[in-house]
Amino acid sequence: MTVTIYDVAREAGVSMATVSRVVNNNPNVKPQTRKKVFEAIERLGYRPNAVARGLASKKTTTVGVVIPDISNAIFAEVARGIEDIANMYHYNIILCNADKRKDKEIRVVNTLLEKQVDGLLFMGGTVTEEHLQAFKSANVPIVLCATTDEHGSMPSVDIDHESAAFDAVSALTGAGHRRIAMISGTLQDPSNGYARFQGYRRALEAAGIPYDESLVRVGNYRYESGVEAMKYFLELDERPTAVFAATDEMAIGAIHYIQDFGLRVPEDVSVISVDNTRMASMVRPQLSSVAQPMYDIGAVSMRLLTKLMKKEQVDQLRVILPHELITRQSVAAAR
Amino acid sequence: MTVTIYDVAREAGVSMATVSRVVNNNPNVKPQTRKKVFEAIERLGYRPNAVARGLASKKTTTVGVVIPDISNAIFAEVARGIEDIANMYHYNIILCNADKRKDKEIRVVNTLLEKQVDGLLFMGGTVTEEHLQAFKSANVPIVLCATTDEHGSMPSVDIDHESAAFDAVSALTGAGHRRIAMISGTLQDPSNGYARFQGYRRALEAAGIPYDESLVRVGNYRYESGVEAMKYFLELDERPTAVFAATDEMAIGAIHYIQDFGLRVPEDVSVISVDNTRMASMVRPQLSSVAQPMYDIGAVSMRLLTKLMKKEQVDQLRVILPHELITRQSVAAAR
DNA sequence: CTGTTAGCGCATTCAT
DNA sequence: ATGAATGCGCTAACAG
């Protein structure tokens, strides 16, 4: 049924070793025999079996990617960066959603390892001791992507979420705001959640503004939770004059609630966030936001992984990509 | 270095066949020996090699997915549907972006086939004769996902784009609009482009409205092209009173340009589109849009593929999922 | 219920 | 530059 390297060898009148050589572009083949082999391949419609090759060579040219949720625009962007670079180096990607759930994360890491991936890109929630355990049992390189572990024992590429939040809030304090609310993500989340909250607190502190916990609401990153939080803030006796949201979606929810409430953005309330997704410029007023190079995070981490897989020298095992404040129209000076 | 099934067999004092049996949950093993084997596995830290298994069994429990662009929210949603169902049936996904470019599409189909995937989900642009050729050379099932071929020779799951556009435009004619513009996608694209354009024309016709080609602009699906098109329409001597956009993003661009121009939506100009992405309810006014069940398209196509891979009986080789008009605030009666 | 024996399709020595 | 032989780690008859 299926045509194998052996069939090709017979058809071309050579040995399977020779066929293997031409298929793998080994230069040690006379052009003439190479031609013969190619013709036989053509005639028979031979297609190399990558699984057999993988078993024999112990290389599959595929890497595993564990991702929280591919339907989330942020991660999808990272994934695209990964795949583009992977493609460039002739790797394929096995993609697994793990929803930031530890059990699922560890499970997929193991099945990926069983599939003999040549390397692993891990994008997830908190990296726990158990994760490290699973990683250690791998004999292929693993790099953390858009996550970091506390110990700093793993290769990783990420941005500095704390500092990104700091910059966003500083834009607010810099504009003279003193009563600044935050719509946070869950504090259990180390990157989107806790780190951004910390950046908020540090920026407040740097501006000499006391922390007021009644000015912080925890959302779930989504639009609706942005409007909910804003609703709460606007009912406060002393309303905030500015709001920092941990994600664009929540910021947009906040903007819309402010507007529906009869107030104006940014004249009455300034809004800023971090993510700078496409949506940021698709709202009115356009949203100021800290841009995170998600595509690049994917691309750089995949590039790093290729180096590790090829055992090349790498100078930077832990890379932090720069973020950038994109100023649009949602922030005004405090009155 | 690596511990194999043979090592486990020796450690447990059984044959490799027995180890294979317990690993594969074959019931024909005495509970006692099963226990012994599990202990040996534990002690040695044995991890089954899926590549070797794949070679021996001719099944890899992985399916290939070719997708236009994972960073596009629409496709990412489909991908999530695919992965969820795949997971449920213990398949993994190899994901390849092909940007709707024929050469790339055919190339990845071939490498996926080389990797011995058990099945293939194809999401792309036009399915040409060359595609069919490549598909035919596969000896695994393939289903088209969010695409169809003209001949109808392939299993597929999709929505009826023409009818979706028809419904959207009919909502406009139903509201009394006669001067209805369209912001189309490229007409070369069979689903998002041409089919939606055809639906527009048919709805016009059904309402007895003559087709006016000056009322159609071709965009690139993105926000900016929506504002560009709207700019053109509002400069017309006789402005449209309603606009149908082929995607939410273009619709939102149109809405914003209308508002920036000093007109109101929907009072002055009604806007409707198809896609119903999350963004539709994240604009003001909220956008009426025809919902396409992207997640379901992914889920159903993967489910169909599993049936095909298991050679189960399937009653419907070509399924069309229903769409639904979601009425929000962007359409008003014509004055 | 368990063990023996062949491959699966290919890369890779080692010769020649 | 080419061929012969071996084994990668596992499943799948088959035998018992």
Tab-separated table of C-alpha atoms in Angstrom, chain A residues 1-2 47-55 58 60-62 68-73 76-77 79-80 83-84 87 90-99 104 107-116 134 137-139 222-224 227 248-249 252-253 256-257 259-260 278-279 281-284 286, chain B residues 1-2 47-55 58 60-62 68-73 76-77 79-80 83-84 87 90-99 104 107-116 134 137-139 222-224 227 248-249 252-253 256-257 259-260 278-279 281-284 286:
chain	number	residue	atom	x	y	z
A	1	MET	CA	0.000	0.000	0.000
A	2	THR	CA	2.346	2.709	1.243
A	47	ARG	CA	6.415	10.506	0.761
A	48	PRO	CA	8.982	10.201	3.567
A	49	ASN	CA	7.555	8.929	6.821
A	50	ALA	CA	8.483	11.473	9.470
A	51	VAL	CA	7.526	9.138	12.281
A	52	ALA	CA	9.969	6.476	11.190
A	53	ARG	CA	12.573	9.137	10.680
A	54	GLY	CA	11.857	10.433	14.134
A	55	LEU	CA	12.351	7.057	15.686
A	58	LYS	CA	15.608	10.756	17.658
A	60	THR	CA	10.962	14.981	15.374
A	61	THR	CA	11.381	18.592	14.271
A	62	THR	CA	8.297	19.448	16.215
A	68	PRO	CA	-3.543	29.159	28.258
A	69	ASP	CA	-6.171	29.821	25.606
A	70	ILE	CA	-5.656	30.217	21.914
A	71	SER	CA	-8.941	32.092	21.536
A	72	ASN	CA	-7.542	34.878	23.660
A	73	ALA	CA	-6.181	37.539	21.308
A	76	ALA	CA	-3.011	34.048	19.756
A	77	GLU	CA	-0.594	36.813	18.894
A	79	ALA	CA	1.316	31.847	19.045
A	80	ARG	CA	1.645	33.475	15.677
A	83	GLU	CA	4.767	29.595	14.571
A	84	ASP	CA	6.398	32.026	12.193
A	87	ASN	CA	8.344	27.575	10.398
A	90	HIS	CA	11.447	23.975	9.817
A	91	TYR	CA	9.782	23.028	13.025
A	92	ASN	CA	6.128	22.259	13.468
A	93	ILE	CA	4.049	23.145	16.468
A	94	ILE	CA	1.837	20.961	18.603
A	95	LEU	CA	-0.554	23.319	20.306
A	96	CYS	CA	-2.259	22.552	23.619
A	97	ASN	CA	-4.665	24.764	25.519
A	98	ALA	CA	-4.312	24.391	29.259
A	99	ASP	CA	-6.422	27.254	30.622
A	104	LYS	CA	-3.979	20.272	32.769
A	107	ARG	CA	-0.676	16.655	31.879
A	108	VAL	CA	-0.087	18.217	28.476
A	109	VAL	CA	3.577	18.756	29.186
A	110	ASN	CA	3.838	15.042	29.742
A	111	THR	CA	1.962	14.015	26.636
A	112	LEU	CA	4.052	16.465	24.651
A	113	LEU	CA	7.160	14.854	26.041
A	114	GLU	CA	5.804	11.431	25.144
A	115	LYS	CA	5.378	12.669	21.621
A	116	GLN	CA	9.114	13.293	21.645
A	134	ALA	CA	7.753	17.946	35.291
A	137	SER	CA	11.988	15.111	33.844
A	138	ALA	CA	12.270	16.293	30.257
A	139	ASN	CA	15.463	15.757	28.374
A	222	ARG	CA	-13.206	40.968	30.363
A	223	TYR	CA	-15.259	43.896	29.153
A	224	GLU	CA	-18.167	43.264	31.476
A	227	VAL	CA	-18.134	48.100	33.400
A	248	ASP	CA	-7.704	46.860	27.345
A	249	GLU	CA	-11.000	45.062	27.484
A	252	ILE	CA	-13.053	49.794	27.292
A	253	GLY	CA	-15.810	48.544	29.551
A	256	HIS	CA	-18.346	52.903	28.077
A	257	TYR	CA	-19.810	52.904	31.533
A	259	GLN	CA	-19.970	57.593	29.002
A	260	ASP	CA	-23.277	55.914	29.686
A	278	ARG	CA	-6.047	46.287	18.188
A	279	MET	CA	-9.131	47.339	20.071
A	281	SER	CA	-7.528	52.263	18.631
A	282	MET	CA	-11.012	51.015	17.895
A	283	VAL	CA	-12.746	52.867	20.728
A	284	ARG	CA	-13.644	56.494	21.045
A	286	GLN	CA	-8.875	55.991	21.529
B	1	MET	CA	19.894	6.859	29.025
B	2	THR	CA	16.242	6.655	28.122
B	47	ARG	CA	7.593	7.461	29.728
B	48	PRO	CA	6.104	5.719	26.666
B	49	ASN	CA	7.597	6.831	23.384
B	50	ALA	CA	4.704	7.938	21.199
B	51	VAL	CA	6.864	8.029	18.099
B	52	ALA	CA	7.790	4.376	18.380
B	53	ARG	CA	4.194	3.581	19.134
B	54	GLY	CA	3.144	5.549	16.096
B	55	LEU	CA	5.494	3.650	13.865
B	58	LYS	CA	0.408	3.320	12.313
B	60	THR	CA	-0.208	8.936	15.858
B	61	THR	CA	-3.294	10.311	17.608
B	62	THR	CA	-2.474	13.686	16.199
B	68	PRO	CA	-5.144	30.963	7.615
B	69	ASP	CA	-3.939	32.941	10.603
B	70	ILE	CA	-4.168	32.013	14.237
B	71	SER	CA	-3.840	35.637	15.322
B	72	ASN	CA	-7.145	36.390	13.641
B	73	ALA	CA	-9.836	36.213	16.315
B	76	ALA	CA	-8.570	31.443	16.803
B	77	GLU	CA	-12.100	30.759	17.940
B	79	ALA	CA	-9.092	26.579	16.606
B	80	ARG	CA	-10.259	26.509	20.164
B	83	GLU	CA	-8.695	21.659	20.162
B	84	ASP	CA	-11.356	21.140	22.787
B	87	ASN	CA	-8.589	16.814	23.467
B	90	HIS	CA	-7.288	12.231	22.995
B	91	TYR	CA	-5.914	13.733	19.858
B	92	ASN	CA	-3.287	16.410	19.658
B	93	ILE	CA	-3.173	19.187	17.130
B	94	ILE	CA	-0.357	20.266	14.846
B	95	LEU	CA	-1.164	23.831	13.907
B	96	CYS	CA	0.085	25.466	10.712
B	97	ASN	CA	-0.611	29.001	9.542
B	98	ALA	CA	-0.882	29.259	5.776
B	99	ASP	CA	-2.220	32.785	5.254
B	104	LYS	CA	1.946	27.485	1.519
B	107	ARG	CA	3.187	22.655	1.329
B	108	VAL	CA	1.933	22.343	4.884
B	109	VAL	CA	-0.633	19.740	3.909
B	110	ASN	CA	2.236	17.666	2.612
B	111	THR	CA	4.451	18.050	5.639
B	112	LEU	CA	1.475	17.252	7.840
B	113	LEU	CA	0.924	14.116	5.842
B	114	GLU	CA	4.584	13.222	6.188
B	115	LYS	CA	4.173	13.530	9.914
B	116	GLN	CA	1.573	10.796	9.601
B	134	ALA	CA	-2.934	17.089	-2.642
B	137	SER	CA	-2.803	11.804	-2.225
B	138	ALA	CA	-3.563	11.490	1.465
B	139	ASN	CA	-4.708	8.211	2.869
B	222	ARG	CA	-9.799	45.643	8.886
B	223	TYR	CA	-10.936	48.646	10.863
B	224	GLU	CA	-9.053	51.190	8.786
B	227	VAL	CA	-13.275	54.094	7.876
B	248	ASP	CA	-17.378	43.625	12.405
B	249	GLU	CA	-14.076	45.410	12.273
B	252	ILE	CA	-16.812	49.572	13.618
B	253	GLY	CA	-14.513	51.637	11.462
B	256	HIS	CA	-16.534	55.744	14.043
B	257	TYR	CA	-16.109	57.627	10.831
B	259	GLN	CA	-19.617	59.744	14.264
B	260	ASP	CA	-16.463	61.726	13.614
B	278	ARG	CA	-16.829	40.109	21.049
B	279	MET	CA	-16.189	43.584	19.739
B	281	SER	CA	-20.989	44.585	21.965
B	282	MET	CA	-17.947	46.647	22.790
B	283	VAL	CA	-18.807	49.618	20.600
B	284	ARG	CA	-21.363	52.330	21.107
B	286	GLN	CA	-23.626	48.250	20.022
